[in-house]
Amino acid sequence: MCTGLAGPDTVTPVTASELLAVVAARELRDDTTVFAGVGVPLLAAALAKRRHAPRLTLVIEGGIIGPEIAPGRLPISTNEMRAGRRATMLPGITDAFLFAQRGFVDVGFMGGAQIDQYGNVNTSVLGTDYWKPKVRLPGTGGANDLASLCREVIIVTPHERRRFVERVDFVTSPAWLRGDGSRGAAGLRSRRMRIEAAHPGVSPATIREHTGFELGETAPVAVTEPPSEDELEDLRALDPERRFLG
């Protein structure tokens, strides 16, 4: 889980979105495969491949395997052609998810409108009535498949109390479901959320203040390393128009 709660002591003039993208990129490893959604997840994956994971294989929902994301040409859709630049394969969209089902995808990388204490993600509706919601969101796309089938899931989202809720209004992407072994009973794996690291200047108490449920924590809670100047330079080169960096 990588969240964008930036503290006062972060490197300036780095934004919360930039910090989020850099920290998320550091989570990705070389010689692995990541299924990345558009926006900050894809930006972070492209940064990781550019800097420390040259053999990282990107999978994009539209049916694209192993593309090279050109600086300044970050796609805003999973189906546009620049998402397929120098791709290794261009299979059908169902084949892309079949690779995850067969265990070939190491990391699912996505965002979400709501996430609860058990890691369930909502990208469908806000409000308790699915048919008459307060807000209707984009929906699942491939998010359910990623949460259910990838070996590891990383959720990249701003850390706000309205997003981190005790129970999501709708389970688009399942994690530990209701807790108490319910995910295992459904044939899936997960755990409950805890604080493992905080950005510079952000205390565990501040994180709890921006979270709508109780959080455990490791001992000690680590502090994330602020982005270096060259990390920021590479990141900003990927998104010079700041469509995703804010």
Short mmCIF file of C-alpha atoms in Angstrom, two decimals:
data_model
loop_
_atom_site.label_atom_id
_atom_site.label_comp_id
_atom_site.label_asym_id
_atom_site.label_seq_id
_atom_site.Cartn_x
_atom_site.Cartn_y
_atom_site.Cartn_z
CA MET A 1 0.00 0.00 0.00
CA CYS A 2 1.45 3.38 -1.00
CA THR A 3 -0.44 6.49 0.04
CA GLY A 4 0.10 10.16 -0.68
CA LEU A 5 0.10 11.77 2.77
CA ALA A 6 3.05 14.17 2.55
CA GLY A 7 4.56 15.76 5.63
CA PRO A 8 6.22 19.17 6.11
CA ASP A 9 9.77 17.80 5.99
CA THR A 10 9.63 16.22 2.53
CA VAL A 11 12.09 17.41 -0.10
CA THR A 12 10.84 20.61 -1.70
CA PRO A 13 9.45 21.40 -4.17
CA VAL A 14 8.16 17.80 -4.39
CA THR A 15 4.37 17.40 -4.49
CA ALA A 16 2.34 14.71 -2.73
CA SER A 17 1.65 13.08 -6.11
CA GLU A 18 5.35 12.98 -6.97
CA LEU A 19 6.22 11.49 -3.60
CA LEU A 20 3.49 8.89 -4.09
CA ALA A 21 4.76 7.93 -7.54
CA VAL A 22 8.42 7.67 -6.45
CA VAL A 23 7.69 5.59 -3.35
CA ALA A 24 5.41 3.32 -5.38
CA ALA A 25 8.09 2.87 -8.06
CA ARG A 26 10.59 1.73 -5.43
CA GLU A 27 8.28 -1.15 -4.53
CA LEU A 28 8.73 -2.75 -7.95
CA ARG A 29 11.56 -5.21 -8.56
CA ASP A 30 13.57 -6.23 -11.60
CA ASP A 31 12.74 -9.49 -13.41
CA THR A 32 9.08 -9.34 -12.37
CA THR A 33 5.81 -8.62 -14.17
CA VAL A 34 3.46 -5.81 -13.15
CA PHE A 35 -0.12 -5.29 -14.32
CA ALA A 36 -0.48 -1.50 -14.13
CA GLY A 37 -3.52 0.71 -14.50
CA VAL A 38 -3.24 4.14 -16.13
CA GLY A 39 -2.36 7.23 -14.13
CA VAL A 40 0.03 7.11 -11.19
CA PRO A 41 0.38 3.27 -11.25
CA LEU A 42 1.59 3.27 -14.85
CA LEU A 43 3.73 6.35 -14.22
CA ALA A 44 5.38 4.63 -11.24
CA ALA A 45 5.94 1.42 -13.21
CA ALA A 46 7.53 3.36 -16.07
CA LEU A 47 9.78 5.17 -13.58
CA ALA A 48 10.87 1.87 -12.01
CA LYS A 49 11.72 0.41 -15.41
CA ARG A 50 13.65 3.54 -16.33
CA ARG A 51 15.69 3.64 -13.13
CA HIS A 52 16.27 0.36 -11.28
CA ALA A 53 14.23 -2.40 -12.94
CA PRO A 54 15.12 -2.47 -16.67
CA ARG A 55 13.76 -6.02 -17.02
CA LEU A 56 10.42 -5.17 -15.42
CA THR A 57 7.64 -6.34 -17.76
CA LEU A 58 4.57 -4.11 -17.96
CA VAL A 59 1.13 -5.54 -18.70
CA ILE A 60 -1.64 -3.10 -19.65
CA GLU A 61 -5.31 -4.04 -19.52
CA GLY A 62 -6.06 -3.35 -23.17
CA GLY A 63 -3.94 -6.38 -24.15
CA ILE A 64 -0.39 -5.02 -24.20
CA ILE A 65 2.64 -6.92 -22.91
CA GLY A 66 6.07 -5.35 -22.40
CA PRO A 67 5.65 -1.82 -23.81
CA GLU A 68 8.26 0.93 -23.53
CA ILE A 69 6.68 4.13 -22.23
CA ALA A 70 8.26 7.14 -23.93
CA PRO A 71 8.97 10.23 -21.80
CA GLY A 72 6.24 12.79 -22.36
CA ARG A 73 4.02 10.20 -24.05
CA LEU A 74 2.34 8.60 -21.06
CA PRO A 75 -0.95 7.04 -22.23
CA ILE A 76 -4.17 8.18 -20.58
CA SER A 77 -6.11 5.09 -21.66
CA THR A 78 -5.38 1.36 -21.61
CA ASN A 79 -6.42 1.16 -25.26
CA GLU A 80 -4.57 3.98 -27.01
CA MET A 81 -1.77 3.07 -29.38
CA ARG A 82 1.07 4.84 -27.57
CA ALA A 83 0.46 2.38 -24.72
CA GLY A 84 1.75 -0.29 -27.10
CA ARG A 85 5.02 1.39 -28.11
CA ARG A 86 7.64 -1.31 -28.85
CA ALA A 87 5.52 -3.89 -27.03
CA THR A 88 6.61 -7.50 -26.92
CA MET A 89 3.07 -8.78 -27.54
CA LEU A 90 -0.33 -7.37 -28.44
CA PRO A 91 -2.74 -10.17 -27.44
CA GLY A 92 -6.46 -9.83 -26.87
CA ILE A 93 -7.66 -8.29 -23.61
CA THR A 94 -8.92 -11.65 -22.34
CA ASP A 95 -5.47 -13.16 -22.91
CA ALA A 96 -3.91 -10.44 -20.74
CA PHE A 97 -6.05 -11.54 -17.81
CA LEU A 98 -5.46 -15.19 -18.63
CA PHE A 99 -1.75 -14.61 -17.95
CA ALA A 100 -2.66 -13.41 -14.44
CA GLN A 101 -4.96 -16.39 -13.91
CA ARG A 102 -2.13 -18.74 -14.86
CA GLY A 103 0.22 -17.13 -12.32
CA PHE A 104 2.46 -15.17 -14.69
CA VAL A 105 1.80 -11.72 -13.14
CA ASP A 106 3.69 -10.88 -9.96
CA VAL A 107 2.19 -7.50 -9.03
CA GLY A 108 -1.17 -5.84 -9.63
CA PHE A 109 -0.81 -2.06 -9.44
CA MET A 110 -4.00 0.01 -9.10
CA GLY A 111 -5.84 2.88 -7.40
CA GLY A 112 -9.29 3.15 -5.85
CA ALA A 113 -11.96 5.52 -4.55
CA GLN A 114 -12.40 3.65 -1.23
CA ILE A 115 -10.35 1.06 0.64
CA ASP A 116 -11.22 -0.54 3.96
CA GLN A 117 -9.29 -2.11 6.82
CA TYR A 118 -9.18 -5.49 5.09
CA GLY A 119 -7.88 -4.08 1.81
CA ASN A 120 -11.15 -4.34 -0.14
CA VAL A 121 -11.31 -1.68 -2.86
CA ASN A 122 -14.32 0.16 -4.26
CA THR A 123 -14.27 1.69 -7.74
CA SER A 124 -17.97 1.14 -8.49
CA VAL A 125 -20.37 3.30 -6.43
CA LEU A 126 -20.47 5.61 -3.41
CA GLY A 127 -23.56 5.06 -1.28
CA THR A 128 -25.25 1.98 0.13
CA ASP A 129 -27.78 1.56 -2.71
CA TYR A 130 -25.99 0.20 -5.77
CA TRP A 131 -28.89 1.07 -8.09
CA LYS A 132 -29.31 4.62 -6.73
CA PRO A 133 -25.81 5.62 -5.61
CA LYS A 134 -24.63 9.06 -4.53
CA VAL A 135 -21.84 8.77 -7.09
CA ARG A 136 -21.36 6.16 -9.80
CA LEU A 137 -17.67 5.50 -10.39
CA PRO A 138 -15.91 4.02 -13.47
CA GLY A 139 -16.43 0.42 -12.30
CA THR A 140 -14.21 -2.61 -12.11
CA GLY A 141 -12.51 -2.86 -15.48
CA GLY A 142 -9.88 -5.45 -14.65
CA ALA A 143 -9.51 -4.47 -10.98
CA ASN A 144 -11.33 -7.51 -9.62
CA ASP A 145 -9.09 -9.82 -11.64
CA LEU A 146 -5.94 -8.06 -10.44
CA ALA A 147 -6.92 -8.24 -6.76
CA SER A 148 -7.94 -11.88 -7.07
CA LEU A 149 -5.24 -13.30 -9.31
CA CYS A 150 -1.94 -11.43 -8.94
CA ARG A 151 0.66 -12.68 -6.46
CA GLU A 152 0.85 -9.24 -4.81
CA VAL A 153 -1.35 -6.14 -5.04
CA ILE A 154 -0.15 -2.56 -4.53
CA ILE A 155 -2.81 0.13 -4.19
CA VAL A 156 -1.70 3.69 -4.90
CA THR A 157 -4.03 6.39 -3.59
CA PRO A 158 -4.02 9.72 -1.71
CA HIS A 159 -4.41 9.12 2.04
CA GLU A 160 -7.73 10.75 2.95
CA ARG A 161 -10.28 9.78 5.56
CA ARG A 162 -13.06 9.66 2.96
CA ARG A 163 -11.06 7.04 1.05
CA PHE A 164 -9.89 4.94 4.01
CA VAL A 165 -13.21 3.74 5.43
CA GLU A 166 -14.10 1.01 7.90
CA ARG A 167 -16.14 -0.78 5.25
CA VAL A 168 -16.29 0.03 1.53
CA ASP A 169 -19.73 0.80 0.11
CA PHE A 170 -19.18 -1.82 -2.59
CA VAL A 171 -16.51 -4.51 -2.95
CA THR A 172 -15.21 -4.08 -6.48
CA SER A 173 -11.87 -5.74 -5.79
CA PRO A 174 -11.75 -8.28 -2.96
CA ALA A 175 -8.99 -8.47 -0.39
CA TRP A 176 -9.68 -10.07 3.00
CA LEU A 177 -13.43 -9.50 2.51
CA ARG A 178 -14.96 -9.54 6.04
CA GLY A 179 -11.81 -10.75 7.80
CA ASP A 180 -11.75 -13.89 9.97
CA GLY A 181 -10.70 -16.18 7.14
CA SER A 182 -13.45 -15.13 4.71
CA ARG A 183 -10.99 -14.52 1.88
CA GLY A 184 -9.43 -17.92 2.43
CA ALA A 185 -12.90 -19.47 2.33
CA ALA A 186 -13.34 -17.82 -1.07
CA GLY A 187 -10.06 -19.31 -2.26
CA LEU A 188 -8.14 -16.01 -2.03
CA ARG A 189 -5.35 -14.62 0.20
CA SER A 190 -4.87 -11.32 2.11
CA ARG A 191 -4.35 -9.69 5.53
CA ARG A 192 -5.51 -6.70 7.62
CA MET A 193 -3.94 -3.25 7.09
CA ARG A 194 -1.17 -1.85 9.30
CA ILE A 195 1.35 1.00 9.23
CA GLU A 196 4.81 -0.13 8.16
CA ALA A 197 6.31 3.19 7.02
CA ALA A 198 5.44 6.87 7.00
CA HIS A 199 6.67 9.76 4.87
CA PRO A 200 9.07 12.25 6.49
CA GLY A 201 7.25 14.55 8.89
CA VAL A 202 4.14 12.34 9.07
CA SER A 203 3.50 10.55 12.37
CA PRO A 204 1.48 7.36 12.86
CA ALA A 205 -1.01 9.54 14.78
CA THR A 206 -1.50 11.73 11.68
CA ILE A 207 -2.04 8.66 9.52
CA ARG A 208 -4.66 7.40 11.98
CA GLU A 209 -6.36 10.80 11.92
CA HIS A 210 -6.80 10.43 8.15
CA THR A 211 -8.05 6.83 8.36
CA GLY A 212 -11.60 5.73 9.12
CA PHE A 213 -10.67 2.54 11.02
CA GLU A 214 -8.15 1.25 13.57
CA LEU A 215 -4.64 0.58 12.30
CA GLY A 216 -1.94 -1.65 13.73
CA GLU A 217 1.72 -0.83 13.20
CA THR A 218 5.13 -2.44 13.02
CA ALA A 219 7.81 -1.64 15.57
CA PRO A 220 9.49 0.56 14.67
CA VAL A 221 7.57 2.38 11.92
CA ALA A 222 10.06 3.10 9.14
CA VAL A 223 10.46 6.48 7.45
CA THR A 224 10.39 6.58 3.65
CA GLU A 225 13.37 8.15 1.94
CA PRO A 226 12.40 11.39 0.13
CA PRO A 227 12.79 11.46 -3.67
CA SER A 228 16.26 12.33 -4.88
CA GLU A 229 16.80 15.06 -7.42
CA ASP A 230 17.49 12.57 -10.21
CA GLU A 231 14.37 10.53 -9.31
CA LEU A 232 12.29 13.69 -9.61
CA GLU A 233 13.98 14.61 -12.88
CA ASP A 234 13.18 11.22 -14.41
CA LEU A 235 9.63 11.27 -13.06
CA ARG A 236 8.87 14.75 -14.38
CA ALA A 237 10.33 13.83 -17.76
CA LEU A 238 7.75 11.04 -18.02
CA ASP A 239 4.86 13.44 -17.33
CA PRO A 240 6.01 16.93 -18.36
CA GLU A 241 2.44 18.18 -18.77
CA ARG A 242 1.69 17.04 -15.21
CA ARG A 243 -1.51 15.24 -16.15
CA PHE A 244 -1.02 12.81 -13.27
CA LEU A 245 1.46 14.62 -11.06
CA GLY A 246 -0.85 17.54 -10.26
#
